[in-house]
XYZ file of C-alpha atoms in Angstrom:
695
model
C 123.920 -137.502 -41.313
C 126.805 -136.651 -43.614
C 126.856 -133.146 -45.098
C 128.567 -133.452 -48.442
C 129.149 -129.741 -49.157
C 131.316 -129.303 -46.074
C 132.490 -132.931 -46.012
C 131.198 -133.074 -42.452
C 129.689 -136.149 -40.742
C 127.938 -136.219 -37.394
C 130.641 -136.070 -34.719
C 129.747 -137.274 -31.198
C 131.844 -135.418 -28.630
C 130.229 -137.042 -25.608
C 129.592 -140.774 -25.280
C 127.672 -140.954 -22.009
C 124.435 -139.131 -22.879
C 123.289 -140.931 -26.034
C 120.198 -142.206 -24.208
C 119.247 -138.602 -23.368
C 118.697 -138.063 -27.089
C 115.800 -140.501 -26.873
C 113.998 -138.502 -24.159
C 114.118 -134.943 -25.572
C 110.892 -133.023 -25.007
C 112.027 -129.449 -25.727
C 114.332 -128.271 -28.512
C 115.717 -124.721 -28.355
C 117.073 -123.465 -31.648
C 118.817 -120.386 -32.939
C 117.532 -119.108 -36.280
C 120.385 -117.568 -38.246
C 122.755 -120.283 -39.437
C 120.737 -122.982 -37.683
C 117.387 -122.902 -39.462
C 118.809 -120.728 -42.235
C 121.904 -121.128 -44.407
C 123.715 -118.073 -42.989
C 124.601 -117.160 -46.562
C 123.563 -113.519 -46.709
C 122.395 -111.647 -49.794
C 121.818 -107.893 -49.736
C 118.356 -107.369 -51.233
C 116.924 -103.994 -50.242
C 117.713 -100.750 -48.476
C 116.141 -97.446 -47.529
C 118.161 -94.247 -47.932
C 116.953 -90.804 -46.923
C 113.403 -92.127 -46.660
C 113.341 -93.746 -50.119
C 113.266 -97.565 -50.491
C 115.435 -99.345 -53.078
C 115.673 -102.933 -54.281
C 113.544 -105.625 -55.882
C 113.461 -109.200 -54.601
C 111.115 -112.167 -54.481
C 112.159 -113.908 -51.288
C 111.112 -117.309 -49.928
C 109.336 -115.696 -47.000
C 107.440 -113.301 -49.275
C 106.446 -116.197 -51.537
C 105.100 -118.025 -48.484
C 103.059 -114.934 -47.523
C 101.568 -114.787 -51.009
C 100.816 -118.504 -50.899
C 98.851 -118.037 -47.676
C 96.918 -115.241 -49.414
C 95.838 -117.694 -52.105
C 98.057 -116.297 -54.870
C 99.505 -118.566 -57.570
C 103.127 -118.022 -56.575
C 104.633 -120.032 -59.443
C 103.233 -117.665 -62.037
C 103.949 -114.584 -59.902
C 107.507 -115.711 -59.098
C 108.286 -116.352 -62.772
C 106.992 -112.904 -63.735
C 108.812 -111.118 -60.905
C 112.104 -112.881 -61.543
C 111.934 -112.020 -65.222
C 111.362 -108.327 -64.417
C 114.153 -108.396 -61.817
C 116.571 -109.746 -64.436
C 115.569 -106.941 -66.795
C 116.148 -104.357 -64.037
C 119.510 -105.950 -63.322
C 120.710 -105.351 -66.868
C 119.548 -101.723 -66.789
C 121.193 -101.160 -63.396
C 124.557 -102.551 -64.522
C 124.539 -100.263 -67.575
C 123.781 -97.239 -65.366
C 126.550 -98.198 -62.921
C 129.027 -98.384 -65.794
C 128.106 -94.812 -66.691
C 128.701 -93.592 -63.120
C 132.021 -95.333 -62.487
C 135.204 -93.939 -63.989
C 136.901 -97.346 -64.020
C 135.577 -100.652 -65.271
C 133.164 -102.721 -63.222
C 134.083 -106.276 -62.299
C 133.401 -108.793 -65.033
C 131.686 -111.007 -62.426
C 129.147 -108.366 -61.408
C 126.247 -109.956 -63.384
C 126.642 -113.069 -61.217
C 127.577 -111.386 -57.918
C 125.095 -108.496 -57.799
C 122.237 -109.345 -55.430
C 120.983 -105.797 -54.817
C 118.800 -105.079 -57.867
C 117.447 -101.552 -58.173
C 117.620 -99.456 -61.310
C 116.077 -96.646 -59.255
C 119.179 -96.658 -57.024
C 121.494 -96.550 -60.038
C 119.477 -93.634 -61.415
C 119.852 -91.850 -58.062
C 123.635 -92.354 -58.229
C 123.478 -90.809 -61.707
C 121.814 -87.743 -60.229
C 118.419 -88.330 -61.811
C 116.725 -88.049 -58.388
C 118.430 -84.796 -57.478
C 121.793 -83.832 -55.993
C 120.691 -84.299 -52.380
C 119.528 -87.865 -52.961
C 122.670 -88.624 -54.963
C 124.786 -87.414 -52.051
C 122.695 -89.425 -49.590
C 123.169 -92.620 -51.622
C 126.922 -92.020 -51.928
C 127.283 -91.361 -48.198
C 125.267 -94.460 -47.366
C 127.378 -96.790 -49.509
C 130.563 -95.081 -48.334
C 129.497 -95.758 -44.749
C 129.051 -99.464 -45.561
C 132.506 -99.548 -47.167
C 134.182 -97.883 -44.158
C 132.438 -99.288 -41.063
C 133.452 -102.946 -40.892
C 136.216 -105.328 -39.844
C 136.535 -107.131 -43.179
C 139.867 -108.208 -44.650
C 140.721 -108.937 -48.281
C 142.917 -111.571 -49.885
C 143.692 -112.510 -53.458
C 141.530 -115.224 -54.919
C 143.278 -118.540 -55.533
C 141.281 -119.030 -58.718
C 141.764 -115.497 -60.077
C 144.776 -113.551 -58.691
C 143.317 -110.274 -60.039
C 140.213 -110.669 -57.912
C 139.957 -109.849 -54.193
C 137.925 -112.050 -51.882
C 136.338 -110.722 -48.691
C 137.068 -112.380 -45.345
C 134.589 -111.272 -42.665
C 133.740 -112.251 -39.100
C 130.092 -112.624 -40.083
C 128.272 -113.174 -43.402
C 126.276 -109.975 -42.789
C 129.399 -107.823 -42.979
C 130.561 -109.609 -46.109
C 127.176 -108.952 -47.772
C 127.199 -105.248 -46.853
C 130.772 -104.633 -48.013
C 130.210 -106.782 -51.109
C 127.179 -104.743 -52.167
C 129.055 -101.473 -51.633
C 131.762 -102.880 -53.917
C 129.242 -103.912 -56.583
C 127.794 -100.393 -56.848
C 131.195 -98.674 -57.051
C 132.477 -98.290 -53.466
C 135.019 -101.095 -53.352
C 137.053 -101.898 -50.249
C 140.580 -102.800 -51.444
C 142.859 -103.188 -48.444
C 143.768 -102.130 -44.932
C 146.820 -100.073 -44.094
C 148.428 -99.202 -40.766
C 146.392 -96.002 -40.617
C 143.144 -96.936 -42.291
C 141.576 -98.398 -45.408
C 141.929 -97.975 -49.169
C 138.744 -97.713 -51.221
C 138.048 -97.540 -54.915
C 135.271 -94.947 -55.015
C 133.646 -95.058 -58.448
C 136.963 -95.725 -60.158
C 139.173 -93.441 -58.031
C 141.396 -94.872 -55.281
C 141.200 -93.041 -51.951
C 142.669 -93.701 -48.525
C 140.645 -93.030 -45.407
C 142.206 -92.863 -41.975
C 140.331 -94.983 -39.436
C 140.898 -93.550 -35.978
C 139.056 -96.170 -33.913
C 136.816 -99.190 -34.370
C 134.275 -99.986 -31.668
C 133.633 -103.694 -32.147
C 130.254 -105.377 -32.426
C 129.136 -107.840 -29.769
C 125.847 -109.465 -28.825
C 125.368 -107.089 -25.888
C 126.063 -103.828 -27.768
C 124.239 -104.974 -30.927
C 126.072 -102.297 -32.889
C 129.468 -101.446 -34.387
C 131.090 -98.073 -34.975
C 134.066 -96.660 -36.852
C 135.632 -93.227 -36.383
C 137.016 -91.747 -39.591
C 139.291 -88.704 -39.847
C 137.991 -86.074 -42.268
C 140.684 -83.579 -43.437
C 139.844 -79.896 -43.380
C 138.625 -78.321 -46.608
C 140.961 -75.338 -46.062
C 144.765 -75.548 -45.806
C 146.111 -75.893 -42.241
C 142.537 -76.146 -40.975
C 141.472 -78.390 -38.128
C 140.203 -81.795 -39.238
C 136.960 -83.356 -38.012
C 135.974 -86.880 -37.030
C 133.041 -88.792 -38.486
C 131.426 -91.544 -36.419
C 129.678 -94.190 -38.511
C 127.466 -96.566 -36.535
C 125.493 -99.570 -37.743
C 123.359 -101.908 -35.662
C 119.912 -103.156 -34.748
C 117.177 -100.628 -35.481
C 115.943 -100.605 -31.871
C 119.448 -99.690 -30.673
C 120.152 -97.071 -33.340
C 116.755 -95.376 -32.987
C 117.263 -95.017 -29.246
C 120.527 -93.138 -29.914
C 119.346 -90.733 -32.603
C 119.516 -86.983 -32.187
C 116.350 -84.947 -31.680
C 117.343 -82.952 -34.760
C 116.471 -85.842 -37.095
C 113.493 -85.241 -39.362
C 110.546 -87.015 -37.722
C 108.982 -87.765 -41.102
C 112.219 -89.379 -42.282
C 112.387 -91.539 -39.132
C 108.791 -92.619 -39.594
C 109.312 -93.520 -43.264
C 112.499 -95.456 -42.531
C 110.840 -97.366 -39.673
C 107.937 -98.209 -41.979
C 110.308 -99.458 -44.681
C 112.260 -101.580 -42.192
C 109.020 -103.103 -40.927
C 108.013 -103.883 -44.494
C 111.410 -105.481 -45.191
C 111.103 -107.547 -41.999
C 107.627 -108.714 -43.013
C 109.255 -110.216 -46.118
C 111.608 -112.248 -43.921
C 114.629 -109.965 -44.413
C 117.185 -109.157 -41.698
C 117.270 -105.418 -41.107
C 120.038 -103.091 -39.963
C 120.237 -99.328 -39.447
C 123.123 -97.038 -40.421
C 123.713 -93.637 -38.808
C 126.507 -91.123 -38.383
C 127.661 -88.241 -36.190
C 130.103 -85.450 -36.948
C 132.551 -84.521 -34.160
C 134.900 -81.609 -33.843
C 138.538 -82.526 -33.467
C 138.536 -81.237 -29.893
C 135.567 -83.474 -29.022
C 137.346 -86.445 -30.531
C 140.629 -85.823 -28.685
C 138.774 -85.477 -25.366
C 136.979 -88.759 -25.999
C 140.188 -90.450 -27.140
C 141.856 -89.691 -23.795
C 138.976 -91.336 -21.944
C 139.127 -94.282 -24.338
C 142.859 -94.791 -23.728
C 142.362 -94.680 -19.944
C 139.579 -97.278 -20.164
C 141.659 -99.489 -22.485
C 144.567 -99.446 -20.014
C 142.372 -100.183 -17.019
C 143.078 -103.405 -15.129
C 139.758 -103.547 -13.281
C 136.323 -103.677 -14.927
C 137.924 -102.949 -18.280
C 134.996 -104.231 -20.363
C 132.447 -102.112 -18.487
C 134.592 -98.999 -18.741
C 135.178 -99.552 -22.477
C 131.444 -99.953 -23.014
C 130.677 -96.762 -21.073
C 133.211 -94.777 -23.131
C 131.890 -96.190 -26.418
C 128.286 -95.525 -25.400
C 129.097 -91.909 -24.541
C 130.093 -91.106 -28.134
C 127.514 -93.264 -29.914
C 124.759 -90.730 -29.236
C 123.061 -87.846 -31.042
C 123.303 -89.775 -34.311
C 121.906 -88.748 -37.691
C 120.047 -91.518 -39.503
C 121.325 -92.425 -42.982
C 119.085 -95.382 -43.739
C 118.668 -99.126 -43.319
C 119.569 -102.361 -45.048
C 117.672 -105.607 -45.626
C 119.477 -108.915 -46.121
C 117.995 -112.285 -47.049
C 119.096 -115.463 -45.301
C 117.483 -118.468 -46.990
C 116.242 -121.520 -45.123
C 118.353 -124.657 -45.087
C 117.159 -127.648 -47.077
C 114.655 -129.827 -45.260
C 113.982 -127.464 -42.341
C 110.150 -127.240 -42.727
C 109.866 -131.026 -43.022
C 112.155 -131.564 -40.014
C 110.177 -129.195 -37.785
C 106.930 -130.875 -38.810
C 108.425 -134.291 -38.017
C 109.622 -133.158 -34.575
C 106.162 -131.776 -33.802
C 104.518 -135.091 -34.751
C 106.946 -136.852 -32.423
C 105.699 -134.702 -29.528
C 108.815 -132.524 -29.333
C 108.211 -128.814 -28.658
C 110.429 -126.379 -30.585
C 111.288 -122.916 -29.273
C 113.201 -120.526 -31.531
C 115.470 -117.988 -29.809
C 116.757 -115.384 -32.272
C 118.285 -111.944 -32.396
C 116.099 -110.860 -35.324
C 113.169 -108.453 -35.292
C 109.733 -109.743 -34.359
C 108.378 -109.330 -37.913
C 111.352 -111.135 -39.467
C 111.126 -114.007 -36.994
C 107.366 -114.398 -37.515
C 107.674 -114.679 -41.282
C 110.579 -117.100 -41.084
C 108.450 -119.029 -38.571
C 105.679 -119.370 -41.144
C 108.174 -120.366 -43.855
C 109.712 -123.161 -41.789
C 106.372 -124.593 -40.535
C 106.988 -123.499 -36.951
C 103.918 -121.269 -37.190
C 100.732 -122.315 -38.946
C 98.457 -120.096 -41.009
C 95.499 -120.500 -38.653
C 97.543 -120.011 -35.509
C 96.593 -117.341 -32.982
C 99.779 -115.415 -32.127
C 100.043 -114.074 -28.579
C 102.382 -111.071 -28.839
C 104.172 -109.975 -25.656
C 105.823 -106.543 -25.804
C 106.415 -103.702 -23.380
C 104.673 -101.027 -25.453
C 102.798 -100.336 -28.664
C 99.309 -99.662 -29.934
C 98.587 -103.378 -30.283
C 99.494 -103.908 -26.611
C 97.151 -101.098 -25.543
C 94.397 -102.559 -27.689
C 94.897 -106.054 -26.215
C 94.787 -104.873 -22.610
C 92.076 -102.271 -23.099
C 92.323 -98.527 -22.514
C 91.162 -98.600 -18.901
C 93.626 -101.283 -17.829
C 96.398 -99.596 -19.821
C 95.864 -96.375 -17.878
C 96.087 -98.182 -14.531
C 99.459 -99.682 -15.494
C 100.892 -96.165 -15.965
C 103.507 -97.279 -18.469
C 105.255 -99.632 -15.990
C 106.870 -102.153 -18.373
C 107.048 -104.955 -15.808
C 103.374 -104.593 -14.985
C 102.486 -104.425 -18.696
C 104.284 -107.712 -19.405
C 102.723 -109.345 -16.343
C 99.248 -108.138 -17.301
C 99.605 -109.463 -20.864
C 100.734 -112.886 -19.670
C 97.960 -113.133 -17.072
C 95.319 -112.037 -19.583
C 96.452 -114.568 -22.202
C 96.521 -117.346 -19.575
C 93.027 -116.670 -18.267
C 91.399 -115.743 -21.588
C 92.635 -118.667 -23.680
C 93.522 -121.421 -21.203
C 91.718 -120.599 -17.951
C 94.953 -120.625 -15.928
C 95.774 -118.500 -12.894
C 99.423 -119.429 -12.303
C 98.873 -121.446 -9.118
C 101.279 -124.083 -7.781
C 98.712 -126.803 -8.483
C 98.766 -125.803 -12.164
C 102.563 -125.923 -12.151
C 102.568 -129.431 -10.622
C 100.015 -130.524 -13.229
C 102.193 -129.034 -15.977
C 105.198 -131.057 -14.775
C 103.214 -134.285 -15.083
C 101.669 -133.416 -18.448
C 103.895 -134.330 -21.392
C 101.252 -134.280 -24.116
C 101.643 -131.909 -27.083
C 99.658 -128.636 -26.837
C 96.215 -129.042 -28.350
C 95.296 -125.442 -29.186
C 96.553 -123.492 -32.216
C 98.434 -120.834 -30.257
C 101.930 -119.395 -30.520
C 103.830 -117.010 -28.251
C 106.000 -114.242 -29.730
C 108.013 -112.147 -27.271
C 110.751 -109.552 -27.818
C 113.980 -109.129 -25.845
C 112.832 -106.299 -23.576
C 109.675 -108.145 -22.574
C 111.562 -111.437 -22.166
C 113.955 -109.835 -19.691
C 110.975 -108.906 -17.516
C 109.144 -112.194 -18.114
C 112.143 -114.122 -16.761
C 112.073 -112.213 -13.474
C 110.990 -114.088 -10.346
C 107.654 -112.295 -10.413
C 106.522 -113.476 -13.860
C 108.635 -116.523 -14.809
C 106.174 -119.226 -13.670
C 103.228 -117.578 -15.436
C 105.344 -117.097 -18.564
C 106.358 -120.764 -18.521
C 102.790 -121.994 -18.006
C 101.610 -119.828 -20.902
C 104.342 -121.060 -23.247
C 103.673 -124.687 -22.324
C 100.133 -124.372 -23.644
C 101.350 -123.079 -27.037
C 102.523 -125.062 -30.041
C 105.298 -122.608 -30.896
C 107.378 -120.060 -29.008
C 109.415 -117.318 -30.706
C 111.777 -115.199 -28.605
C 113.134 -112.248 -30.610
C 115.998 -109.781 -30.064
C 117.428 -111.978 -27.307
C 120.972 -111.954 -25.926
C 123.077 -115.104 -25.297
C 122.426 -114.811 -21.560
C 118.667 -114.683 -22.157
C 118.850 -117.778 -24.356
C 120.571 -119.701 -21.568
C 118.080 -118.376 -18.998
C 115.103 -119.622 -21.050
C 116.639 -123.094 -21.394
C 117.415 -123.243 -17.665
C 113.892 -122.127 -16.750
C 112.263 -124.916 -18.755
C 114.776 -127.607 -17.789
C 114.749 -127.009 -14.045
C 111.107 -126.027 -13.526
C 109.418 -128.698 -15.650
C 112.040 -131.409 -15.063
C 112.221 -132.319 -18.754
C 115.022 -133.292 -21.095
C 116.146 -130.376 -23.274
C 118.257 -130.009 -26.401
C 119.774 -126.752 -27.667
C 121.116 -126.319 -31.181
C 123.068 -123.407 -32.621
C 125.946 -122.489 -34.885
C 127.685 -119.406 -33.456
C 129.487 -118.155 -30.390
C 126.298 -116.423 -29.213
C 124.682 -119.871 -28.893
C 127.368 -121.379 -26.650
C 125.661 -120.378 -23.380
C 122.378 -121.922 -24.550
C 124.096 -125.112 -25.718
C 125.890 -125.543 -22.404
C 122.727 -124.886 -20.388
C 120.746 -127.685 -22.088
C 120.947 -131.392 -21.253
C 122.161 -132.094 -24.792
C 123.988 -129.523 -26.909
C 124.184 -129.776 -30.698
C 126.476 -127.539 -32.730
C 126.154 -126.869 -36.456
C 129.353 -126.485 -38.452
C 128.574 -123.478 -40.620
C 129.659 -120.013 -41.663
C 130.281 -118.612 -38.158
C 133.217 -120.798 -37.155
C 133.409 -123.710 -34.749
C 132.661 -122.133 -31.346
C 129.278 -123.856 -31.070
C 130.674 -127.146 -32.358
C 133.517 -127.102 -29.831
C 131.088 -126.538 -26.940
C 128.485 -129.091 -28.040
C 127.942 -132.766 -27.289
C 127.201 -133.516 -30.937
C 128.248 -131.720 -34.116
C 126.257 -131.906 -37.354
C 126.308 -130.130 -40.706
C 122.625 -129.155 -41.086
C 119.555 -128.722 -38.905
C 117.650 -131.474 -40.711
C 120.009 -134.112 -39.278
C 118.727 -133.439 -35.754
C 115.569 -135.407 -36.601
C 117.538 -138.565 -37.367
C 119.833 -137.909 -34.411
C 116.900 -137.884 -31.973
C 114.081 -139.919 -33.558
C 116.317 -142.749 -34.781
C 119.651 -142.938 -32.968
C 118.461 -141.282 -29.761
C 115.435 -143.546 -29.528
C 117.502 -146.660 -30.251
C 120.064 -145.686 -27.623
C 117.400 -145.064 -25.003
C 115.681 -148.414 -25.654
C 119.012 -150.276 -25.717
C 120.079 -148.792 -22.405
C 116.639 -149.441 -20.924
C 117.104 -153.148 -21.732
C 120.843 -153.479 -21.156
C 121.005 -152.145 -17.571
C 118.255 -154.360 -16.075
C 119.593 -157.296 -18.099
C 123.015 -156.792 -16.528
C 121.512 -156.882 -13.033
C 119.228 -159.767 -13.979
C 122.033 -162.129 -14.998
C 123.975 -161.407 -11.816
C 120.896 -161.902 -9.624
C 120.321 -165.350 -11.164
C 123.933 -166.423 -10.677
C 124.446 -164.897 -7.219
C 121.172 -166.125 -5.685
C 121.977 -169.641 -6.866
C 125.052 -169.457 -4.630
C 122.838 -168.169 -1.830
C 120.505 -171.189 -2.096
C 123.538 -173.483 -1.992
C 124.719 -171.676 1.151
C 121.639 -172.923 2.955
C 122.887 -176.489 2.524
C 126.531 -175.890 3.446
C 125.771 -173.665 6.429
C 127.230 -170.693 4.543
C 130.785 -171.929 5.062
C 132.078 -170.017 2.020
C 132.381 -173.042 -0.270
C 131.728 -172.312 -3.952
C 129.069 -174.270 -5.779
C 130.802 -173.634 -9.099
C 134.154 -174.723 -10.372
C 136.444 -171.654 -10.644
C 136.275 -171.632 -14.454
C 132.558 -170.801 -14.291
C 133.190 -168.085 -11.738
C 135.821 -166.405 -13.930
C 134.062 -166.707 -17.262
C 130.397 -166.171 -16.329
C 130.621 -162.363 -16.678
C 133.765 -162.283 -18.788
C 132.684 -164.580 -21.605
C 129.463 -166.547 -21.146
C 127.081 -163.609 -20.573
C 129.068 -160.565 -21.744
C 128.484 -160.883 -25.482
C 124.649 -160.839 -25.341
C 124.702 -157.655 -23.235
C 127.246 -156.001 -25.548
C 125.298 -156.939 -28.680
C 122.071 -155.770 -27.059
C 123.607 -152.418 -26.123
C 125.076 -151.807 -29.585
C 122.887 -153.410 -32.235
C 119.384 -153.835 -30.819
C 116.705 -152.220 -33.006
C 113.027 -152.685 -32.308
C 112.128 -151.163 -35.709
C 114.113 -150.053 -38.761
C 115.295 -146.474 -39.039
C 112.825 -145.548 -41.760
C 109.936 -146.730 -39.580
C 111.056 -144.346 -36.814
C 110.836 -141.477 -39.306
C 107.569 -142.590 -40.893
C 105.931 -143.071 -37.479
C 107.589 -140.397 -35.293
C 104.928 -140.973 -32.605
C 107.049 -143.963 -31.483
C 109.391 -141.406 -29.921
C 106.804 -140.409 -27.311
C 107.692 -143.431 -25.172
C 110.995 -141.696 -24.475
C 109.359 -138.379 -23.631
C 107.035 -140.178 -21.207
C 110.043 -142.204 -19.919
C 108.131 -145.454 -20.255
C 111.056 -147.675 -21.232
C 113.273 -147.237 -18.173
C 111.211 -147.319 -14.971
C 111.618 -148.701 -11.467
C 108.612 -150.945 -12.100
C 110.376 -152.532 -15.051
C 113.553 -152.941 -13.015
C 111.548 -154.557 -10.210
C 109.998 -157.114 -12.578
C 113.451 -157.961 -13.893
C 114.582 -158.603 -10.310
C 111.508 -160.752 -9.584
C 112.183 -162.739 -12.745
C 115.836 -163.115 -11.717
C 114.749 -164.410 -8.303
C 112.434 -166.935 -9.959
C 115.088 -168.052 -12.458
C 117.609 -168.520 -9.640
C 115.180 -170.900 -7.905
C 114.794 -172.931 -11.098
C 118.537 -172.811 -11.838
C 119.484 -174.220 -8.419
C 116.664 -176.436 -7.176
C 116.038 -178.286 -10.434
C 119.624 -179.718 -10.546
C 119.541 -180.171 -6.750
C 116.444 -182.339 -6.913
C 117.888 -184.277 -9.864
C 120.997 -185.234 -7.916
C 119.378 -185.553 -4.494
C 119.476 -189.271 -3.438
C 119.295 -190.576 -6.985
C 121.142 -193.794 -6.150
C 123.598 -193.408 -9.011
C 127.267 -193.966 -8.164
C 130.446 -193.357 -10.129
C 133.178 -195.833 -11.013
C 134.983 -194.850 -7.825
C 132.002 -195.837 -5.802
C 131.178 -192.342 -4.709
C 127.648 -190.917 -5.188
C 127.017 -188.578 -8.139
C 126.212 -185.526 -6.007
C 129.499 -183.603 -5.949
C 128.890 -179.856 -5.801
C 130.876 -179.254 -9.026
C 128.587 -181.591 -10.976
C 125.562 -179.764 -9.633
C 127.276 -176.374 -10.159
C 127.966 -177.135 -13.828
C 124.277 -177.758 -14.478
C 123.223 -174.732 -12.386
C 125.602 -172.462 -14.344
C 124.380 -173.898 -17.660
C 120.734 -173.253 -16.801
C 121.572 -169.717 -15.582
C 123.499 -168.916 -18.790
C 120.755 -170.340 -21.034
C 118.080 -168.492 -19.029
C 119.872 -165.215 -19.634
C 120.882 -165.771 -23.259
C 117.374 -166.711 -24.304
């Protein structure tokens, strides 16, 4: 479980729950950085309703494979054409830029689109050229990236970002001629197509998992001398958030085209983002700035007040376009998920990505199967209306909570014959078998919020339990933790949560066992976890091998510890019958001191550390062996009772066999005394007890 690239071994941070790893029934996983590498590459974008970029992604290749296409031949052809486009694009970019492009651009450029370079050259018209320039300028201005000189090449600047997404966006803007150079006290310095310019950044409204967006306010000087400047708000974030904040003045056709492009990008497994802007008069900005300063200085409910102030200005936006970034799967993820499924472990993926993106990544990583029937749970949409039927849809009157409840109830009854009764819940608690049907649940964040309410949570849980895969999309950290808690407390099962970022901390802490991945998003998850690993694939060995061994060792060690003490202690009890329980010891004091300390300690220690019923490779070849831990068959009260019965029986043998040997045997010692001293009997009793245990 050593990850060579990061020089990172598996680090246990908790030593008292290793046996829990052998009883895991549900695994809750983040997607970005956990199943994927979290190394982002900008692949496509849509600007002013026109899509740009060519890419042959892993997810798209998997889609084509499921369609029966020979992807090896297609991939070779596509990649060859993409390389040809790349050369043409670089030549066009050199024509546009006044200065020289970076010498590393052939290796660093991931956004391949000669059509985009032609648009920057003005071949698509002045309006589209301006739209492309504004879009890339927005990416170069709205971020929290820092630069530092490269240690390998002092003339080259390296980007240091809070997230790989930001680094990919700013890096692509740099590659096409809008290079971010440095930050100053007032703003940022850009190299715009060979000309250095300084832009004054008035405010930055930070991204967080609740807001799902980030904004920057830029000061725009007046075009006339002594004129009043204006402020430009640039906002980037999840498409659902940005679309809900757009102005009514946006072209409806443009919005429809952009949404269609983003859906297409998501279907190829790409992570999508929307970019929008809003122009403010200087008076509007100053009024807002006063409110912002008051909120920032507030001592009570500061976060809520800051959010309200930020939300008040991030409205009436004008859409610029959207981006699409590829995040490739980690090595060994599909095989690991398949192995966990064969072991009887159910995997739920909780991600912040769009539904379409999550579904295609789910197919790529073997979470979803090609013949699987996906049960989509959303609050609205034509597909929802079609599923429920027009008559039922009308009766719901657009009530989102009722829509979600109706979908869940219909899926339960139609596919599984369930009604959501308490008897079904009790049966679900006792049923630990893997789901038999080829069904998967996909639910978005808005619907999940309603599904977790007291009214629908039991039905939602019963539905998910019948499905082989569960995908929760556009979820917040709090929702991730709520899902884990629901399963853990309602079904009384052992859960494991695995993630790599700060937004996974709540989920990791809510699970019985938390696993953090040391990756691109820092060490917040690792610091909060019980175990830290370098890649997702190591979780299979952590649970199926080491977790199973630990569970079986503990299941043998604990009853063995009681067993050896029952044998030894009951032997004293039988002796007490003959000495009227006067407190006399049967054993010489050496045996009393060293029975637990030396004579019987080593077998228990060796059993608890080194015992292996099968080799590690057998546990991975036959993952079904792990199901004994899920069913909790190794450590039961019945087993403990049999150990106690055996200890009782062994104590009878240990005491009464020597007793009968020495009882009136007629043998005397040299001193003339009979050979029935309690220490002579005690030595043989202790020997039999030790041998009985060590066998």
